Coordinates of C-alpha atoms in Angstrom, one line a residue:
M1 CA 12.1 -3.9 -67.6
A2 CA 14.0 -7.2 -67.6
G3 CA 15.6 -6.2 -70.9
R4 CA 16.7 -2.8 -69.6
G5 CA 18.1 -4.4 -66.4
A6 CA 20.0 -7.0 -68.5
V7 CA 21.6 -4.2 -70.6
A8 CA 22.5 -2.2 -67.5
R9 CA 24.0 -5.3 -65.8
R10 CA 26.0 -6.1 -68.9
L11 CA 27.4 -2.6 -69.0
L12 CA 28.2 -2.5 -65.3
G13 CA 29.7 -6.0 -65.6
R14 CA 32.5 -4.4 -67.7
A15 CA 35.4 -3.2 -65.6
D16 CA 36.3 -0.5 -68.1
F17 CA 32.7 0.9 -68.2
R18 CA 32.6 1.0 -64.4
R19 CA 35.9 2.8 -64.1
L20 CA 34.9 5.4 -66.6
L21 CA 31.5 5.8 -64.9
L22 CA 33.2 6.2 -61.5
T23 CA 35.5 8.8 -63.0
R24 CA 32.5 10.7 -64.2
L25 CA 30.7 10.4 -60.9
A26 CA 33.6 11.8 -58.9
S27 CA 34.3 14.6 -61.3
Q28 CA 30.7 15.7 -61.6
F29 CA 30.1 15.5 -57.8
G30 CA 33.0 18.0 -57.6
D31 CA 31.3 20.1 -60.2
G32 CA 28.1 20.2 -58.2
M33 CA 29.9 21.3 -55.1
F34 CA 31.9 24.0 -57.0
Q35 CA 28.9 25.3 -58.8
A36 CA 26.8 25.6 -55.6
A37 CA 29.7 27.5 -54.0
L38 CA 29.9 29.8 -57.0
A39 CA 26.1 30.3 -57.2
G40 CA 26.0 31.0 -53.5
T41 CA 28.8 33.5 -53.7
V42 CA 27.3 35.5 -56.5
L43 CA 23.5 35.1 -55.9
F44 CA 22.8 34.5 -52.3
N45 CA 25.8 35.9 -50.4
P46 CA 24.7 38.8 -48.2
Q47 CA 28.1 40.4 -48.8
R48 CA 27.6 40.6 -52.6
A49 CA 24.6 41.4 -54.7
A50 CA 24.0 40.7 -58.4
D51 CA 21.2 41.8 -60.7
P52 CA 20.1 39.8 -63.8
V53 CA 22.6 41.5 -66.0
D54 CA 25.4 40.7 -63.5
V55 CA 24.3 37.1 -63.5
A56 CA 24.2 36.9 -67.3
A57 CA 27.6 38.6 -67.5
G58 CA 29.1 36.2 -65.0
F59 CA 27.9 33.2 -67.1
A60 CA 29.2 34.8 -70.3
V61 CA 32.6 35.4 -68.8
L62 CA 32.8 31.9 -67.4
L63 CA 31.5 30.0 -70.5
V64 CA 31.9 32.0 -73.7
P65 CA 35.7 32.2 -73.9
Y66 CA 36.1 28.4 -73.6
S67 CA 33.2 27.8 -75.9
V68 CA 35.0 29.8 -78.6
L69 CA 38.3 28.1 -78.0
G70 CA 36.9 24.7 -77.2
P71 CA 36.8 23.4 -80.8
F72 CA 40.5 24.1 -81.0
A73 CA 41.1 22.1 -77.8
G74 CA 39.2 19.2 -79.5
V75 CA 42.2 18.8 -81.8
W76 CA 44.3 17.8 -78.8
L77 CA 41.6 15.4 -77.7
D78 CA 42.0 13.6 -81.0
R79 CA 45.8 13.5 -80.7
W80 CA 46.6 13.0 -77.0
S81 CA 45.7 10.0 -74.8
R82 CA 42.2 10.8 -73.4
R83 CA 43.0 8.9 -70.3
Q84 CA 46.0 11.2 -69.7
V85 CA 43.8 14.2 -70.4
L86 CA 41.4 13.1 -67.7
V87 CA 44.2 12.4 -65.2
V88 CA 45.9 15.7 -65.6
A89 CA 42.8 17.9 -66.1
N90 CA 41.2 16.7 -62.8
V91 CA 44.4 17.5 -60.9
V92 CA 44.6 20.9 -62.6
R93 CA 40.9 21.6 -61.6
A94 CA 41.7 20.8 -58.0
L95 CA 44.5 23.3 -58.0
L96 CA 42.4 26.0 -59.7
V97 CA 39.6 25.5 -57.1
V98 CA 42.1 26.3 -54.4
G99 CA 42.8 29.6 -56.1
V100 CA 39.0 30.4 -56.4
A101 CA 38.6 29.6 -52.8
A102 CA 41.4 31.9 -51.8
L103 CA 39.9 34.8 -53.9
T104 CA 36.5 34.2 -52.3
W105 CA 37.9 34.2 -48.8
A106 CA 39.7 37.4 -49.5
G107 CA 36.5 39.0 -50.8
I108 CA 38.1 39.7 -54.2
G109 CA 35.5 40.0 -57.0
G110 CA 35.6 41.5 -60.5
P111 CA 37.9 40.3 -63.3
A112 CA 40.3 38.2 -61.1
F113 CA 37.4 36.2 -59.6
Y114 CA 35.7 35.6 -62.9
L115 CA 39.0 34.6 -64.6
A116 CA 39.7 32.1 -61.9
G117 CA 36.2 30.7 -62.4
L118 CA 36.7 30.7 -66.1
A119 CA 39.8 28.5 -65.8
V120 CA 37.9 25.9 -63.7
F121 CA 34.9 25.9 -66.2
S122 CA 37.3 25.6 -69.2
V123 CA 39.0 22.5 -67.8
N124 CA 35.6 21.1 -66.8
R125 CA 34.3 21.2 -70.4
F126 CA 37.5 19.6 -71.5
V127 CA 36.9 16.7 -69.1
L128 CA 33.3 16.2 -70.2
S129 CA 34.3 16.2 -73.8
A130 CA 37.0 13.6 -73.1
L131 CA 34.5 11.4 -71.2
S132 CA 32.0 11.4 -74.0
A133 CA 34.7 10.8 -76.7
G134 CA 36.1 7.9 -74.7
L135 CA 32.7 6.2 -73.9
P136 CA 32.4 4.1 -77.1
H137 CA 35.7 2.4 -76.1
T138 CA 33.9 0.9 -73.0
C139 CA 30.8 -0.5 -74.6
D140 CA 29.6 -2.1 -77.9
R141 CA 27.5 -0.2 -80.5
P142 CA 24.1 -1.8 -79.7
S143 CA 24.5 -0.7 -76.1
L144 CA 25.5 2.9 -76.9
V145 CA 22.1 4.5 -76.1
S146 CA 21.9 2.7 -72.9
A147 CA 25.5 3.5 -72.0
N148 CA 24.8 7.2 -72.6
A149 CA 21.6 7.0 -70.6
L150 CA 23.3 5.4 -67.7
S151 CA 26.6 7.4 -67.7
T152 CA 25.3 10.9 -68.5
T153 CA 22.3 10.5 -66.2
A154 CA 24.4 9.2 -63.3
G155 CA 26.8 12.1 -63.9
A156 CA 23.9 14.7 -63.9
V157 CA 22.5 13.2 -60.7
S158 CA 26.0 13.2 -59.1
T159 CA 26.2 16.9 -59.9
V160 CA 22.9 17.6 -58.2
V161 CA 23.9 15.4 -55.2
G162 CA 27.2 17.3 -55.0
G163 CA 25.3 20.6 -55.0
G164 CA 22.9 19.3 -52.4
V165 CA 25.8 18.2 -50.1
A166 CA 27.4 21.6 -50.6
I167 CA 24.2 23.4 -49.6
G168 CA 23.9 21.1 -46.5
V169 CA 27.6 21.8 -45.6
Q170 CA 27.1 25.6 -46.2
S171 CA 24.3 25.6 -43.6
L172 CA 26.9 24.5 -41.0
L173 CA 29.4 27.2 -42.1
A174 CA 29.6 30.9 -41.5
D175 CA 27.6 33.1 -43.8
G176 CA 29.5 35.3 -46.3
D177 CA 32.8 34.9 -48.1
T178 CA 34.5 32.7 -45.6
G179 CA 31.8 30.0 -45.7
Y180 CA 31.6 30.0 -49.5
A181 CA 35.4 29.8 -49.7
L182 CA 35.5 26.7 -47.6
L183 CA 32.7 25.3 -49.7
A184 CA 34.6 25.8 -52.9
L185 CA 37.6 24.2 -51.4
C186 CA 35.7 21.0 -50.7
A187 CA 35.3 20.4 -54.5
A188 CA 39.1 19.7 -54.8
G189 CA 38.7 16.3 -53.1
P190 CA 36.3 14.7 -55.7
Y191 CA 38.4 16.1 -58.6
L192 CA 41.5 14.3 -57.2
L193 CA 39.5 11.2 -56.6
G194 CA 38.4 11.2 -60.3
S195 CA 42.0 11.6 -61.4
A196 CA 43.1 8.6 -59.3
I197 CA 40.2 6.4 -60.7
V198 CA 40.9 7.1 -64.4
A199 CA 44.6 6.5 -63.9
G200 CA 43.7 2.8 -63.7
F201 CA 43.3 2.7 -67.5
A202 CA 46.2 1.9 -69.7
R203 CA 47.3 5.1 -71.5
P204 CA 45.9 4.3 -74.9
Y205 CA 42.7 2.6 -73.8
L206 CA 40.2 5.5 -74.3
G207 CA 41.6 6.5 -77.6
P208 CA 42.2 8.1 -80.0
D209 CA 42.9 4.9 -81.9
H210 CA 45.7 6.2 -84.0
T211 CA 48.6 6.6 -81.6
S212 CA 51.3 7.3 -84.1
R213 CA 50.6 11.0 -84.4
A214 CA 53.0 13.4 -82.9
A215 CA 52.2 14.6 -79.4
T216 CA 53.3 18.1 -80.2
V217 CA 50.9 20.1 -82.3
S218 CA 51.7 23.3 -84.2
A219 CA 49.3 26.2 -84.7
R220 CA 49.0 25.1 -88.3
D221 CA 48.2 21.6 -87.2
V222 CA 45.5 22.9 -84.9
L223 CA 43.9 25.0 -87.7
H224 CA 44.0 22.1 -90.2
G225 CA 42.6 19.8 -87.6
L226 CA 39.8 22.2 -86.8
Q227 CA 38.9 22.6 -90.5
A228 CA 38.8 18.8 -90.9
G229 CA 36.6 18.4 -87.8
A230 CA 34.2 21.1 -89.1
R231 CA 34.0 19.4 -92.5
H232 CA 33.3 16.1 -90.7
V233 CA 30.4 17.7 -88.7
L234 CA 29.0 19.6 -91.6
G235 CA 29.2 16.6 -93.9
S236 CA 26.9 14.6 -91.6
R237 CA 23.3 15.6 -91.8
P238 CA 22.4 13.7 -88.6
A239 CA 25.2 15.6 -86.7
T240 CA 24.2 19.0 -87.9
W241 CA 20.5 18.4 -87.2
V242 CA 20.9 17.1 -83.7
L243 CA 23.2 20.0 -82.9
T244 CA 20.5 22.4 -84.1
L245 CA 17.9 20.7 -81.9
M246 CA 20.2 20.9 -78.9
A247 CA 20.8 24.6 -79.6
V248 CA 17.1 25.3 -79.5
H249 CA 16.7 23.3 -76.3
R250 CA 19.6 25.2 -74.6
V251 CA 18.0 28.5 -75.5
C252 CA 14.8 27.4 -73.7
F253 CA 16.9 26.0 -70.8
G254 CA 18.8 29.3 -70.4
L255 CA 15.6 31.4 -70.3
L256 CA 14.0 29.0 -67.8
T257 CA 17.2 29.0 -65.6
L258 CA 17.3 32.7 -65.3
L259 CA 13.6 33.0 -64.7
T260 CA 13.8 30.4 -61.9
L261 CA 16.8 32.1 -60.3
L262 CA 14.9 35.4 -60.2
L263 CA 11.7 33.9 -58.9
Y264 CA 13.4 32.2 -56.0
R265 CA 15.5 35.2 -55.1
N266 CA 12.9 38.0 -55.5
T267 CA 9.4 36.8 -55.9
L268 CA 8.2 33.4 -54.6
E269 CA 6.7 33.0 -51.1
P270 CA 7.4 29.8 -49.2
V271 CA 4.5 27.3 -49.1
G272 CA 4.6 25.9 -45.6
S273 CA 7.8 24.0 -44.7
L274 CA 7.6 21.8 -47.8
F275 CA 8.4 24.5 -50.4
P276 CA 11.0 27.0 -49.2
T277 CA 12.5 29.9 -51.2
G278 CA 16.0 31.2 -51.6
L279 CA 18.9 28.8 -52.0
P280 CA 17.1 25.8 -50.3
G281 CA 14.2 26.3 -52.7
L282 CA 16.5 26.4 -55.7
A283 CA 18.1 23.2 -54.5
Q284 CA 14.6 21.6 -54.3
V285 CA 14.1 22.5 -58.0
L286 CA 17.5 21.0 -58.9
A287 CA 16.6 17.8 -56.9
A288 CA 13.3 17.6 -58.8
G289 CA 15.2 18.0 -62.1
A290 CA 17.5 15.1 -61.0
V291 CA 14.5 12.9 -60.5
G292 CA 13.2 13.8 -64.0
T293 CA 16.7 13.0 -65.3
L294 CA 16.6 9.5 -63.7
L295 CA 13.1 8.9 -65.2
A296 CA 14.4 9.9 -68.7
A297 CA 17.3 7.5 -68.3
A298 CA 14.9 4.7 -67.5
L299 CA 12.4 5.4 -70.3
T300 CA 14.6 6.6 -73.2
P301 CA 16.4 3.4 -74.2
P302 CA 13.2 1.3 -74.5
A303 CA 11.4 4.2 -76.2
V304 CA 14.2 4.5 -78.7
R305 CA 14.1 0.8 -79.4
R306 CA 10.4 0.9 -80.0
W307 CA 10.0 4.2 -81.9
G308 CA 13.5 5.4 -82.8
K309 CA 15.3 8.5 -81.6
A310 CA 13.5 10.9 -84.0
R311 CA 10.0 10.1 -82.8
W312 CA 11.0 10.0 -79.1
T313 CA 12.8 13.4 -79.4
T314 CA 9.7 14.9 -81.0
A315 CA 7.5 13.5 -78.2
V316 CA 9.6 15.0 -75.4
L317 CA 9.9 18.3 -77.1
L318 CA 6.1 18.5 -77.3
L319 CA 6.0 17.6 -73.6
G320 CA 8.4 20.4 -72.9
A321 CA 6.2 22.9 -74.8
A322 CA 3.0 22.0 -72.9
G323 CA 4.5 21.3 -69.5
Q324 CA 6.6 24.4 -69.1
L325 CA 3.7 26.7 -70.1
G326 CA 1.2 24.9 -68.0
L327 CA 3.3 24.4 -64.9
G328 CA 5.2 27.7 -65.0
L329 CA 2.4 30.2 -65.4
P330 CA 1.0 30.0 -61.9
F331 CA 4.4 31.2 -60.6
L332 CA 4.0 29.3 -57.4
A333 CA 6.8 27.3 -55.7
P334 CA 5.1 23.8 -56.0
T335 CA 4.4 24.2 -59.8
I336 CA 7.9 25.6 -60.4
V337 CA 9.3 22.5 -58.7
A338 CA 7.1 20.3 -60.9
A339 CA 8.4 22.3 -64.0
G340 CA 11.9 21.6 -62.8
F341 CA 11.1 17.9 -62.8
L342 CA 9.8 18.1 -66.3
L343 CA 12.7 20.2 -67.6
G344 CA 15.1 17.6 -66.2
F345 CA 13.2 14.8 -68.0
V346 CA 13.1 16.7 -71.3
A347 CA 16.8 17.8 -71.1
Q348 CA 18.1 14.3 -70.4
A349 CA 15.9 12.5 -73.0
V350 CA 17.1 14.9 -75.7
K351 CA 20.7 14.7 -74.5
I352 CA 20.8 10.9 -74.6
C353 CA 19.6 10.9 -78.2
V354 CA 21.9 13.7 -79.3
D355 CA 25.0 12.2 -77.6
S356 CA 24.5 8.7 -79.0
T357 CA 23.8 10.0 -82.5
L358 CA 27.1 12.0 -82.4
Q359 CA 29.0 9.0 -81.1
E360 CA 27.5 6.9 -83.9
V361 CA 28.2 9.2 -86.8
A362 CA 31.6 10.6 -85.7
H363 CA 34.7 8.6 -86.5
D364 CA 37.0 8.1 -83.5
D365 CA 39.7 10.3 -85.1
F366 CA 37.3 13.2 -85.1
R367 CA 35.2 12.5 -81.9
G368 CA 37.2 14.9 -79.7
R369 CA 36.6 17.8 -82.1
V370 CA 32.9 16.9 -82.6
F371 CA 32.2 16.9 -78.9
S372 CA 34.2 20.1 -78.4
V373 CA 31.9 21.7 -81.1
Y374 CA 29.0 20.2 -79.2
D375 CA 30.1 21.8 -76.0
A376 CA 30.5 25.2 -77.7
V377 CA 27.0 25.0 -79.0
F378 CA 25.8 23.8 -75.6
N379 CA 27.3 26.8 -73.8
V380 CA 27.0 29.7 -76.3
T381 CA 23.3 29.2 -76.8
F382 CA 22.7 28.9 -73.1
V383 CA 24.6 32.1 -72.4
A384 CA 22.9 33.9 -75.3
A385 CA 19.5 33.1 -73.8
L386 CA 20.7 34.4 -70.4
V387 CA 21.9 37.6 -71.9
V388 CA 18.6 38.2 -73.8
G389 CA 16.7 37.2 -70.6
A390 CA 18.7 39.6 -68.4
L391 CA 17.7 42.4 -70.7
A392 CA 14.1 41.4 -71.2
L393 CA 12.9 39.7 -68.0
P394 CA 11.5 41.7 -65.2
G395 CA 13.4 41.6 -61.9
S396 CA 10.7 39.5 -60.4
G397 CA 11.2 36.7 -63.0
A398 CA 7.4 36.4 -63.4
S399 CA 7.2 36.8 -67.2
V400 CA 4.3 35.3 -69.2
P401 CA 5.9 36.2 -72.6
A402 CA 9.1 34.3 -71.7
L403 CA 7.1 31.1 -70.9
V404 CA 5.1 31.5 -74.1
L405 CA 8.4 31.9 -76.1
V406 CA 9.8 28.8 -74.6
A407 CA 6.6 26.8 -75.5
V408 CA 6.7 28.2 -79.1
L409 CA 10.4 27.2 -79.5
Y410 CA 9.8 23.7 -78.2
L411 CA 6.8 23.3 -80.5
A412 CA 8.7 24.6 -83.5
A413 CA 11.5 22.2 -82.8
A414 CA 9.1 19.3 -82.5
V415 CA 7.4 20.2 -85.8
A416 CA 10.7 20.6 -87.6
N417 CA 12.0 17.3 -86.2
T418 CA 8.9 15.5 -87.5
V419 CA 9.5 16.9 -91.0
R420 CA 13.2 15.9 -90.9
R421 CA 12.9 12.6 -89.0
R422 CA 14.6 10.6 -91.8
V423 CA 17.8 12.5 -91.1
W424 CA 18.3 10.5 -87.9
T425 CA 20.6 7.5 -88.0
D426 CA 18.2 4.9 -86.7
Q427 CA 14.9 3.3 -87.5
P428 CA 12.5 2.0 -84.8
V429 CA 12.8 -1.7 -84.0
A430 CA 10.6 -4.1 -82.1
V431 CA 10.9 -4.1 -78.3
S432 CA 12.0 -7.7 -78.3
A433 CA 14.8 -7.0 -80.8
S434 CA 18.3 -6.1 -79.6
A435 CA 19.0 -2.4 -79.4
T436 CA 20.7 -1.1 -82.6
S437 CA 20.7 2.6 -81.9

């Protein structure tokens, strides 16, 4: 514990790390508020109704187009100042949120509403890629796992807190489109704050390191840059393997997300006053997931130092297989909340290991493209699982085969990771040794 505290204090003692962390916290707090407003508008707004296919279609419209174009955008992340990208992107998001709020207030749905949401989500993924690509510039290599644990976990918790604040604010607002429009509008403030914080960096500080490249990029440059980035990823066995593991995990995450949404909207009964249903119950699951995320952040760095990323990832995948099956099957609100806690733990533990591995094996000249590919894998596999779930899950969400499938996928990933553990970039070291992950 003392060692973990010393690493955290050393990271937080760096002004550059603190500034980038605060940028992430502000940006992801806004994400939580916006996502809660969007979920409320589509899922729990009495003036609108969405079945599972509508939910999956909405996610597909919001995430898939950017996921296809995202790797191309990564070329710009490796040519433009990442600090400047973060400044401008957060301002653009604030302006786009105003547009979404106006459409919600006017009761406009369909293509216009989803296109506006798509624009916000597209810029959002651009921001997260730039944050991840710039992180190694604010810490040394031995601290990379701890830096990822601290920054991505704090960001995930900030998203949940933003969502929780949004739900609390919504209870004070009018039901229907007007209330959710005001809620969406509130997200603009944190985005502008994030832009102001990151503006404190010098323009070249977060990379890319080679600043002599031209700021203007032709279509040919983009294609050549994308090809070079793809070769860089495919040429690295650790990178391709951790992306494969993340893809499997996101399929499981997508199925469980849709299952939980359906259960809380259509099936679960409240258990006293402690376990409500509807949007408050869903918020409770998200809060439990945030607690699991915090626990993963505390346990993953020392676990990696002792056993290495490969063994630790295998262990949490096995935990996911057993836990989701055992806790999900009763289809009761208390056990679903516990399953949410476990899913938050597994998701964050895997993400910390994947993020740090990609940051280790990707050269800074390619890091923007690598993390854009990562985002594409992250989103497309999630949406694919939602689409399959929308077609296969019952409207109640109470599906034993879906939980069995999730358990089988986690188990298969754990077994495959055990077989391929030598692909990972690190070896376990003694607890007393310095972290070299």
